[in-house]
Coordinates of C-alpha atoms and ligand atoms in Angstrom, one line a residue:
X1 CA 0.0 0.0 0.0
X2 CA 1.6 3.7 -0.7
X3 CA 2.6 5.9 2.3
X4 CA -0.5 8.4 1.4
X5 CA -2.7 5.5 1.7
X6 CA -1.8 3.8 4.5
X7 CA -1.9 7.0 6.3
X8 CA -5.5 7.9 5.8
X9 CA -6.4 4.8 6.7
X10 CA -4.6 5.6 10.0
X11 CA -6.2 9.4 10.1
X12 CA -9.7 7.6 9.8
X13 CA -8.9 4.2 12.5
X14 CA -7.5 6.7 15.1
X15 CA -10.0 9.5 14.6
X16 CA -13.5 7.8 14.4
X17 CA -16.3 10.0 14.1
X18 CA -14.8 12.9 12.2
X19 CA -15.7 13.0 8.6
X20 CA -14.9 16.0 7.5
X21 CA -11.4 15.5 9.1
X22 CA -11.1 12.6 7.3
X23 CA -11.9 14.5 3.8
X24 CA -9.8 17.6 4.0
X25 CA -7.0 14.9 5.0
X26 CA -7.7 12.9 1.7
X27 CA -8.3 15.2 -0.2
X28 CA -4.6 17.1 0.8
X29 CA -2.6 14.0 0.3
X30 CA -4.3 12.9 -2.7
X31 CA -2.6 15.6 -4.6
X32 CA 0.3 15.6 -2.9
X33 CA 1.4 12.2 -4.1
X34 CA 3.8 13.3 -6.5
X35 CA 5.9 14.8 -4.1
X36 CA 5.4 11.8 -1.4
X37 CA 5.6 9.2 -3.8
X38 CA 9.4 11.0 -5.5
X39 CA 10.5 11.1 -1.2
X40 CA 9.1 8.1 0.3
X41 CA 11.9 6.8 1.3
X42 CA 12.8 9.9 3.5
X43 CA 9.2 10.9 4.2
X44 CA 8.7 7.5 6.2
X45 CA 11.8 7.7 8.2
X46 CA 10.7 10.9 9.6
X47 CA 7.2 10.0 9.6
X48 CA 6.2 13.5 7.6
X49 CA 3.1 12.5 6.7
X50 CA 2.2 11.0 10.3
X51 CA 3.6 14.4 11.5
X52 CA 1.8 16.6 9.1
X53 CA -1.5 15.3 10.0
X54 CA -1.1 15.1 13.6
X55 CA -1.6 18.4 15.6
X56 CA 1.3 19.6 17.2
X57 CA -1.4 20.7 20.4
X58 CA -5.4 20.1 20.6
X59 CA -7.2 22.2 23.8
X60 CA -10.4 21.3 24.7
X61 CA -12.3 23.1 27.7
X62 CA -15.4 23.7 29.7
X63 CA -17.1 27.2 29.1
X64 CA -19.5 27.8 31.6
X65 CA -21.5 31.2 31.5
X66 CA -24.6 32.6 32.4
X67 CA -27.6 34.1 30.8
X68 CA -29.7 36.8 31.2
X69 CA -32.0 34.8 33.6
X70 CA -29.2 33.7 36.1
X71 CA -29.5 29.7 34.7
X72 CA -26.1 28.5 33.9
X73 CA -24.7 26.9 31.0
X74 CA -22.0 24.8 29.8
X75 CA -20.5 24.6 25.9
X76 CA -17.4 23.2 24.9
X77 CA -14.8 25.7 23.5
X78 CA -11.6 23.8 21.0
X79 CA -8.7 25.5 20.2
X80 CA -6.3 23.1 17.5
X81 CA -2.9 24.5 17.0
X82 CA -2.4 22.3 13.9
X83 CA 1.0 23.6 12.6
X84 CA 3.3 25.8 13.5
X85 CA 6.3 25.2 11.1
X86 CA 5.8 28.6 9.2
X87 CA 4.8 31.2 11.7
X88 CA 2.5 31.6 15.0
X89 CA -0.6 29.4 14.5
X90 CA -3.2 31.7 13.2
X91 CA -7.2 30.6 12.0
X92 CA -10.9 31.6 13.3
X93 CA -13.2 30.9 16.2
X94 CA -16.3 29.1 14.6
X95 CA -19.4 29.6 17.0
X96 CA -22.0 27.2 16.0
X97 CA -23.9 24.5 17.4
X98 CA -22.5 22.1 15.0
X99 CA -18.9 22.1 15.7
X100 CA -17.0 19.5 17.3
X101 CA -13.6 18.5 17.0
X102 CA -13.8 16.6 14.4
X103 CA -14.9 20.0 12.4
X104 CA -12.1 21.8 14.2
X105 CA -9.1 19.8 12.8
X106 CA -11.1 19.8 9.4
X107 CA -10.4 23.6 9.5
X108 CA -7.0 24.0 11.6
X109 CA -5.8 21.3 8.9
X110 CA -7.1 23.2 5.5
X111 CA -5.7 26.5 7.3
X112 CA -1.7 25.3 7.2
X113 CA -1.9 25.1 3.4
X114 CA -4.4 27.5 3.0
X115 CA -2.0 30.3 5.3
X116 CA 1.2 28.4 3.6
X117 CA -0.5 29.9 0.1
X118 CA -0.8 33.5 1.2
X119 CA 3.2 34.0 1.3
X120 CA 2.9 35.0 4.7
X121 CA 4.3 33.7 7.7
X122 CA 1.9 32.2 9.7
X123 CA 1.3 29.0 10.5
X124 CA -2.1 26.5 10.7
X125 CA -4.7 26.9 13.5
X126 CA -8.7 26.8 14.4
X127 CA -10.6 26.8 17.6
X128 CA -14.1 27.6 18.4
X129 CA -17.4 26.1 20.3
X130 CA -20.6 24.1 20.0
X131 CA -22.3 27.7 21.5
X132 CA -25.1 28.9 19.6
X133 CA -25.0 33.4 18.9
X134 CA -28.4 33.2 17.6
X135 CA -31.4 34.7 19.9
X136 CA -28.5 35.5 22.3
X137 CA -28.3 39.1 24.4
X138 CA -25.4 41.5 23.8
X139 CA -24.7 40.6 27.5
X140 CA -25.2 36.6 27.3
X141 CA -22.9 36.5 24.1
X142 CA -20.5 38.7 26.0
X143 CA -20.7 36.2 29.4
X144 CA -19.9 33.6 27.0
X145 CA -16.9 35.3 25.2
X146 CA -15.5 36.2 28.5
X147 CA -15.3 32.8 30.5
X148 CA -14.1 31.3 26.5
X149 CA -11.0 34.1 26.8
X150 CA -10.7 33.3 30.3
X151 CA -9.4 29.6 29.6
X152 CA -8.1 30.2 25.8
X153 CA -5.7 33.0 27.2
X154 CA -3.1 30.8 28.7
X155 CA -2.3 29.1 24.9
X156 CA -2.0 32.6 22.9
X157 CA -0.7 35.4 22.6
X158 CA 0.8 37.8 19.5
X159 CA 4.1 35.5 19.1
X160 CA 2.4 32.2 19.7
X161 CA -1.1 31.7 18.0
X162 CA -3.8 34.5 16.9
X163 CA -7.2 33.7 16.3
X164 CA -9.4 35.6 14.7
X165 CA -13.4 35.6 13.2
X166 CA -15.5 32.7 11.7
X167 CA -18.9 31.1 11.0
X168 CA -20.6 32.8 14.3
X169 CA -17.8 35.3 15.5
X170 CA -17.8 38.7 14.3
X171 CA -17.0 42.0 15.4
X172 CA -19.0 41.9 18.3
X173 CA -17.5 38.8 19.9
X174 CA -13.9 39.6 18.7
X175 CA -14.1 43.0 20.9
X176 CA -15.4 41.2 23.9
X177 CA -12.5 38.6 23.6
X178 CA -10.0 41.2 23.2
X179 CA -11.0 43.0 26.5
X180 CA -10.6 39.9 28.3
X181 CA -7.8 38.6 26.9
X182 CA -6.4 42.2 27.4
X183 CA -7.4 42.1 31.0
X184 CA -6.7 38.4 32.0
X185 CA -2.9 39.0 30.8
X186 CA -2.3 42.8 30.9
X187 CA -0.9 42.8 27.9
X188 CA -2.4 45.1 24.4
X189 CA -1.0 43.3 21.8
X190 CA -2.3 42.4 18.6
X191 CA -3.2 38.2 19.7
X192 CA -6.9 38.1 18.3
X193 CA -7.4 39.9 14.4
X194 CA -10.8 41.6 13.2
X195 CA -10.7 44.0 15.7
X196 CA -12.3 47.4 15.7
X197 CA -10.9 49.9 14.1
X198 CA -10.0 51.9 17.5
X199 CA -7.8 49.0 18.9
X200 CA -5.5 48.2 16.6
X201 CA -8.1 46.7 13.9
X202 CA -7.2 46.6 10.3
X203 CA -8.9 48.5 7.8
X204 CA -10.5 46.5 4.9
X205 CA -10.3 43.3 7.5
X206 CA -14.0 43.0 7.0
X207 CA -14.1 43.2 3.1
X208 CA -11.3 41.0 2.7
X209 CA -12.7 37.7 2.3
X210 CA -14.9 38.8 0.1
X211 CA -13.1 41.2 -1.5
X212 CA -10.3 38.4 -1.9
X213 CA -12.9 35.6 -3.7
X214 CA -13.7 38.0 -6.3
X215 CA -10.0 39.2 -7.0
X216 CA -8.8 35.5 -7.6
X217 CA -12.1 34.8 -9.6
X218 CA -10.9 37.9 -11.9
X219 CA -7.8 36.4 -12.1
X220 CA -8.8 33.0 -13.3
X221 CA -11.3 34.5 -15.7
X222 CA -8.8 37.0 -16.9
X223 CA -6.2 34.4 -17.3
X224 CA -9.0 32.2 -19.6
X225 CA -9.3 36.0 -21.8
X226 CA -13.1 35.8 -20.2
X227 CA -14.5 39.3 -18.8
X228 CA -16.1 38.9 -15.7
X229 CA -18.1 42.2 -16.1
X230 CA -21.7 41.6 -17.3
X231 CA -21.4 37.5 -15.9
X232 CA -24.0 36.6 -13.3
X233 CA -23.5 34.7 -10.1
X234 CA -25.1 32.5 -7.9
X235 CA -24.1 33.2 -3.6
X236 CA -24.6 31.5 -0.6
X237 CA -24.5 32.2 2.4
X238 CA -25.5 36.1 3.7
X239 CA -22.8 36.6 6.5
X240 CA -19.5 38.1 6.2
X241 CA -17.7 36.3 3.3
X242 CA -21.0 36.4 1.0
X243 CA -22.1 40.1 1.7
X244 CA -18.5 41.8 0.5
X245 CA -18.5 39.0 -2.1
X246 CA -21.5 40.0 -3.4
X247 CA -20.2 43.8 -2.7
X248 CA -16.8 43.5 -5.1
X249 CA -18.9 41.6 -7.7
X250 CA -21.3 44.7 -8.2
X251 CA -18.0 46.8 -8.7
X252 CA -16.4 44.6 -10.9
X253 CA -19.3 44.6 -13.5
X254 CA -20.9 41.3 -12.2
X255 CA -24.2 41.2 -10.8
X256 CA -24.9 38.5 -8.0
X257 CA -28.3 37.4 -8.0
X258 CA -28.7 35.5 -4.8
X259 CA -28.1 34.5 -1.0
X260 CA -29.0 32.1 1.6
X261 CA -29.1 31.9 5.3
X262 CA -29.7 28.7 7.0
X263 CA -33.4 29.0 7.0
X264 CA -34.0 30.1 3.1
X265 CA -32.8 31.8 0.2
X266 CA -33.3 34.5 -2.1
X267 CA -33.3 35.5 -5.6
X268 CA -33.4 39.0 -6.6
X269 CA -33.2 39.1 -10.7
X270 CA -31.6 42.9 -10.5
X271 CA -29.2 41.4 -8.6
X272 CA -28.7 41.5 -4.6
X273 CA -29.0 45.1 -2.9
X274 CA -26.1 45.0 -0.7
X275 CA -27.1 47.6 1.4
X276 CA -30.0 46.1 2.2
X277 CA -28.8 42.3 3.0
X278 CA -26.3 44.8 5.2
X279 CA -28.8 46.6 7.1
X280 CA -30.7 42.9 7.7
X281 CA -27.5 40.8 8.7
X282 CA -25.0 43.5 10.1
X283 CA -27.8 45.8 12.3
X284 CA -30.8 44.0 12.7
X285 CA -29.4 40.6 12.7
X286 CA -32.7 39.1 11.2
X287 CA -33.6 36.6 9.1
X288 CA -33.4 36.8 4.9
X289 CA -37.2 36.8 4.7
X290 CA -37.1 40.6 5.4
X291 CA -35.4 40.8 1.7
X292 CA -38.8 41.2 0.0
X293 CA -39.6 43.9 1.8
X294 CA -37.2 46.1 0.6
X295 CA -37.3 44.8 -2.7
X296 CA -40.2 43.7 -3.8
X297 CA -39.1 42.1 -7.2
X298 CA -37.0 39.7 -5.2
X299 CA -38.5 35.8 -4.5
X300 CA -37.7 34.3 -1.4
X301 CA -37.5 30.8 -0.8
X302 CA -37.3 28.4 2.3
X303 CA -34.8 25.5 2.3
X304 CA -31.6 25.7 -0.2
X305 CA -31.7 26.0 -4.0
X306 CA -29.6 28.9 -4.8
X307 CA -27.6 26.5 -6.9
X308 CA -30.6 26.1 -9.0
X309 CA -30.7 29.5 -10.7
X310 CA -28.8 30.2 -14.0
X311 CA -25.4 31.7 -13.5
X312 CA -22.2 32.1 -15.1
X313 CA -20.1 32.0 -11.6
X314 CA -21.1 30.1 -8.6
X315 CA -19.7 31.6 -5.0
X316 CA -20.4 29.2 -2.3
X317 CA -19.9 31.5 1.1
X318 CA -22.2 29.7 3.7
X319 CA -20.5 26.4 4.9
X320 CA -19.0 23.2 4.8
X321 CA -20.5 20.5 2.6
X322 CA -23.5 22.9 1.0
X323 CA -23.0 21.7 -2.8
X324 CA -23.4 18.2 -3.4
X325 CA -23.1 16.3 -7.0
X326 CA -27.0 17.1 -7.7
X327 CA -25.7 20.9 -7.1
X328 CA -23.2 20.5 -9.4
X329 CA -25.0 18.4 -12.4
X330 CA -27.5 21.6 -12.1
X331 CA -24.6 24.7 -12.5
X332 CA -23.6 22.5 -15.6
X333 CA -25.9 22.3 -17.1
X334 CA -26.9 25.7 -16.7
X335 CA -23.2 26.4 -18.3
X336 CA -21.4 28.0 -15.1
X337 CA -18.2 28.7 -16.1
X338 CA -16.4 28.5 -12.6
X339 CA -17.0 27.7 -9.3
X340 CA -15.0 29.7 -6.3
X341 CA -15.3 28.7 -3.3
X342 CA -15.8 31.3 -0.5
X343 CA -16.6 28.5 2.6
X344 CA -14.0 26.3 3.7
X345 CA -14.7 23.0 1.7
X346 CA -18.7 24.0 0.7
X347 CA -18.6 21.4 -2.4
X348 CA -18.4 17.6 -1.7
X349 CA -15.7 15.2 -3.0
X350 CA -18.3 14.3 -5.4
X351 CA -19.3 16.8 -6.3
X352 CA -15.6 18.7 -6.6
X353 CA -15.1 15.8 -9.3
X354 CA -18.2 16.4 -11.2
X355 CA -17.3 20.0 -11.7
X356 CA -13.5 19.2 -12.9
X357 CA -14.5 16.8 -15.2
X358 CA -17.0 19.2 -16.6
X359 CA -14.6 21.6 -17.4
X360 CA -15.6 24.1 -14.9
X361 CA -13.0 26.4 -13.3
X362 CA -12.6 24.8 -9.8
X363 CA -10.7 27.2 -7.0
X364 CA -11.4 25.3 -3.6
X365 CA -11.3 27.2 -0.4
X366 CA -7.5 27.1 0.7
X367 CA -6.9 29.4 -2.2
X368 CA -10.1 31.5 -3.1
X369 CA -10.9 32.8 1.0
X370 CA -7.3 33.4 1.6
X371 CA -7.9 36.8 1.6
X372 CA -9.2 36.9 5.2
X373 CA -6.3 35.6 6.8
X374 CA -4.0 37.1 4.3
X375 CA -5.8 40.6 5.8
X376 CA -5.1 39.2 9.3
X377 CA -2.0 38.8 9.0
X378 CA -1.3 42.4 7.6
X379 CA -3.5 43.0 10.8
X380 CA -0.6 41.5 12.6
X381 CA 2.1 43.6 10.8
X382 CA 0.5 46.9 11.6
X383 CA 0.0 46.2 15.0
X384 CA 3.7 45.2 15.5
X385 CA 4.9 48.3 13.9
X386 CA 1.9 50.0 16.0
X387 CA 0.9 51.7 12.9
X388 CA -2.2 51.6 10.5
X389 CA -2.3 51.6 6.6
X390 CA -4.8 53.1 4.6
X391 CA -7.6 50.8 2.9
X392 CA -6.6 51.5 -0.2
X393 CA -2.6 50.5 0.7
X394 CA -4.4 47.3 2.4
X395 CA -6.8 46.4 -0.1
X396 CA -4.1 47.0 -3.1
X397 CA -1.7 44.2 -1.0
X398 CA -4.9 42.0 -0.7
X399 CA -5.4 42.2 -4.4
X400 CA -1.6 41.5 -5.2
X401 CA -1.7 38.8 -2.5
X402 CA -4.9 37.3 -4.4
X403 CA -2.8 37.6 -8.2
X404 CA -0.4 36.1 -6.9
X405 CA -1.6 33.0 -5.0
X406 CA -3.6 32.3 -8.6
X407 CA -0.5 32.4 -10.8
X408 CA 1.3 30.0 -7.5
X409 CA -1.3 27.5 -7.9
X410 CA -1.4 27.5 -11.7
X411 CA 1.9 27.2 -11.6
X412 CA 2.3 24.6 -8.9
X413 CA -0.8 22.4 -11.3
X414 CA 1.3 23.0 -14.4
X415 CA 4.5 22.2 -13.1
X416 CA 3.4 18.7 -11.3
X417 CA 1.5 17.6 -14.6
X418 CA -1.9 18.6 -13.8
X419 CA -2.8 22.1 -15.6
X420 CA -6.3 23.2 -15.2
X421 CA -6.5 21.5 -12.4
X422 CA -6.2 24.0 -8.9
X423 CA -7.3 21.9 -6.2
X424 CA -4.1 19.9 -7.1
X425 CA -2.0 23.3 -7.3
X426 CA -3.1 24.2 -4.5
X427 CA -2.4 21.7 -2.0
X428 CA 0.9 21.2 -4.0
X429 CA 2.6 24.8 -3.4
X430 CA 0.8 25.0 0.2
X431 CA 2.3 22.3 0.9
X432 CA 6.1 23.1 -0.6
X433 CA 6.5 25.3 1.7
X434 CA 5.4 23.6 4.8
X435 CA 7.6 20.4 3.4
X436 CA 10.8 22.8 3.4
X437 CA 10.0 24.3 7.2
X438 CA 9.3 20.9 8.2
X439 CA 12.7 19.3 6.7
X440 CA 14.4 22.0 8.1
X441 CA 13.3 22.2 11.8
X442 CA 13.8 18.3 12.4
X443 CA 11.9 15.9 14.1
X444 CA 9.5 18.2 16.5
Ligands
NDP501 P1 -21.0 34.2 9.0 O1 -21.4 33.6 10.3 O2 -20.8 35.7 8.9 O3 -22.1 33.7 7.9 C1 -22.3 32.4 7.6 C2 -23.5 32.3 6.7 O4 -23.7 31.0 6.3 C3 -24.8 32.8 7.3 O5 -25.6 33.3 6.3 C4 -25.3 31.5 7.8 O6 -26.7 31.5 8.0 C5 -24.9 30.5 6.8 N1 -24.7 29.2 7.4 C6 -23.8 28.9 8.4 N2 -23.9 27.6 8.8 C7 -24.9 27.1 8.0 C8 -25.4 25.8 7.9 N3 -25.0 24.8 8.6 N4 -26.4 25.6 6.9 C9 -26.8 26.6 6.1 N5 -26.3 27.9 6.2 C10 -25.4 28.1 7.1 O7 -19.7 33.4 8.6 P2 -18.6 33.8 7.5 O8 -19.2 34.5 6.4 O9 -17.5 34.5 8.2 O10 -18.1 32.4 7.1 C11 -18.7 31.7 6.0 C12 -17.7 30.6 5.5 O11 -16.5 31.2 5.1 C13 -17.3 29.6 6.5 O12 -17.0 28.3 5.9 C14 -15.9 30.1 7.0 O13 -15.1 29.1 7.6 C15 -15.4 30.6 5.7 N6 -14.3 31.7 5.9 C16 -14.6 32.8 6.5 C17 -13.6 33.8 6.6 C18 -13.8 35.1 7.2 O14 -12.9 35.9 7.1 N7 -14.9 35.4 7.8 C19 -12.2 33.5 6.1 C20 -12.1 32.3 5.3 C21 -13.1 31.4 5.3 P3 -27.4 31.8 9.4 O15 -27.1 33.2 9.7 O16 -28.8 31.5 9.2 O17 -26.7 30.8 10.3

């Protein structure tokens, strides 16, 4: 059996009961068998891959806290410091009731190639809790945040590992973490990114996903001579990745025509008003069946479908797993011409396979949302040099950082054989430059 084989097998015996663990970490070493299979003799001696896909630390801890009727409760917070070979660990805080840590690893494991990609130095990381923000006070989601600093602030710090926003953790929870991590270890320094603005946050940090998806979507298209100005898309998702997504589409030419929460979607033919899907997610925090009431041409829909609609672009930007091979036999056939993914791993194996072998663009997460932490860590710079750039200095480095991690990955496909192909090229130059820290730092 080959070394990449016999170690998923491994990955899936030792960690029962994490799937989506189990498919980030096949889907990695699966194209990275050209590099294992030309160093297998040197990879097994040092047990690489059995290294690689073990995190170097996993904290798991109680988080009780108490609501706004004095009954106490108790979630589970995760923090995975995955790898640290290039830099300080560095990935979100997912607040949902879904994850567990199976879905943590899943995340902290995409991060190292995803951060690896970026050019920056920082390495893999993820953490987060099975607590649910929605319905929640100001004051019970900043109980919560507090007693989940309270524990988390003994394993970070600026130097060591620096969270930052997810599925579930915006603004609002990064500030309340902040103050506590400030005032558990008396220290301001820049350990958590997505800040405010007034301490030591990054301007364009909140755009940046977004922002980022449609840069390297440009990119592609540009590099296939194909104008993305007049094209149509096709979003999920209506939190922070999908909203600036749909935001730098508009002001690229493109017009996205829908968006989905977990309770329904909409389709708005004049494409989505931003500033309304702002007003409903960012202030009100509401549900998407207010759309209609600002524009009334706009259908609403309970349940999922967005992937149902025409489009020439599809931007998954909710979650993990939300575009399955029926998804994908209805884009094609409506003749989408690429599919970007915003969400960390939104398309299924199957349905990733589908798409490539329909001749759609493919850009999987690790590459297309590297924008956000590629923003973070310029987050991290400024606050080292205790300085703040403009956005237009920040977003013109996210745009080159976006450029550049396109003509990486279709550089890495082409050079290993596989052109076209940019799952492949980018778990193959992710993972390059992990391979050369790794050799380099010895057995640890
Ligand atoms: P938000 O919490 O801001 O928004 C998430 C959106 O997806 C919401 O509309 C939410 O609907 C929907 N959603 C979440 N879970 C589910 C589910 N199980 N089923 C259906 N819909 C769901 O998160 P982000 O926009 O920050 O993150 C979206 C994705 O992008 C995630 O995969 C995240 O890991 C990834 N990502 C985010 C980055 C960032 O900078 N924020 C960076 C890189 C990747 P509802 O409100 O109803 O729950």
């Amino acid at each position: 059996m080959s070394y990449v084989d016999e170690i998923v097998g491994e990955v899936v015996a030792k960690n029962p009961n994490e799937p989506e663990f189990h498919q980030a970490v096949r889907e990695v070493l699966d194209s990275i068998r050209p590099i294992v299979d030309a160093n297998e003799k040197s990879f097994r001696r040092d047990a690489l891959l059995e290294r690689l896909v073990n995190p170097e630390r996993q904290i798991k801890f109680r988080v009780p806290w108490i609501d706004d009727n004095g009954d106490v409760h108790v979630n589970t917070g995760y923090r995975v410091q995955f790898n640290s070979a290039i830099g300080p660990y560095k990935g979100g805080l997912r607040l949902h009731p879904s994850v567990n840590l199976g879905i943590i690893k899943f995340l902290g494991f995409e991060q190292i190639f995803k951060n690896s990609l970026t050019g920056l130095p920082i390495g893999g990381g993820k953490g987060g809790s099975d607590f649910d923000p929605k319905g929640k006070s100001d004051r019970e989601i900043m109980s919560f945040c507090q007693s989940f600093m309270t524990e988390l602030c003994k394993y970070i710090g600026a130097d060591t590992d620096v969270p930052a926003g997810d599925i579930g953790t915006g603004a609002r929870e990064i500030g309340f973490m902040f103050g506590q991590y400030k005032r558990m270890r008396n220290l301001f320094e820049g350990t958590l990114t997505g800040k405010g603005l007034s301490f030591g946050g990054s301007l364009a940090r909140t755009e940046a996903t977004g922002y980022g998806l449609l840069y390297i979507t440009d990119a592609l298209l540009r590099a296939h001579d194909i104008d993305i100005s007049g094209k149509t898309a096709v979003v999920s998702g209506a939190g922070n990745v999908a909203i600036y997504a749909i935001e730098k589409a508009a002001q690229l030419g493109a017009k996205a025509v829908t968006c989905s929460d977990s309770t329904g979607w909409v389709y708005d033919p004049d494409g989505i008003d931003v500033a309304a899907l702002k007003e409903i997610k960012e202030v009100k925090r509401a549900r998407l069946t207010e759309y209609t009431s600002y524009r009334p041409n706009a259908e609403y829909h309970e349940g999922r479908g967005v992937w149902s609609v025409k489009a020439d672009i599809a931007l998954p930007c909710a979650t993990q797993n939300e575009l399955d091979v029926e998804d994908a036999k209805a884009l094609v056939a409506n003749g989408v011409i690429a599919v970007c993914e915003g969400a960390n791993m939104p398309t299924t194996e199957a349905a990733t396979k589908y798409l490539q072998d329909n001749g759609v663009f493919f850009v999987p997460g690790k590459a297309a949302n590297a924008g956000g932490v590629a923003t973070s860590a310029l987050e991290m710079s400024q606050n080292s040099e205790r300085m703040s750039w403009t956005f237009e200095e920040v977003d013109s480095k996210l745009k080159n950082i976006m450029e550049n991690l396109y003509a990486n990955i279709d550089d890495a496909a082409k050079r290993y054989g596989f052109e076209g192909n940019y799952v492949a090229g980018a778990n193959l130059a992710g993972f390059e430059k992990v391979l050369d820290a790794m050799n380099a730092q010895g057995i640890v």
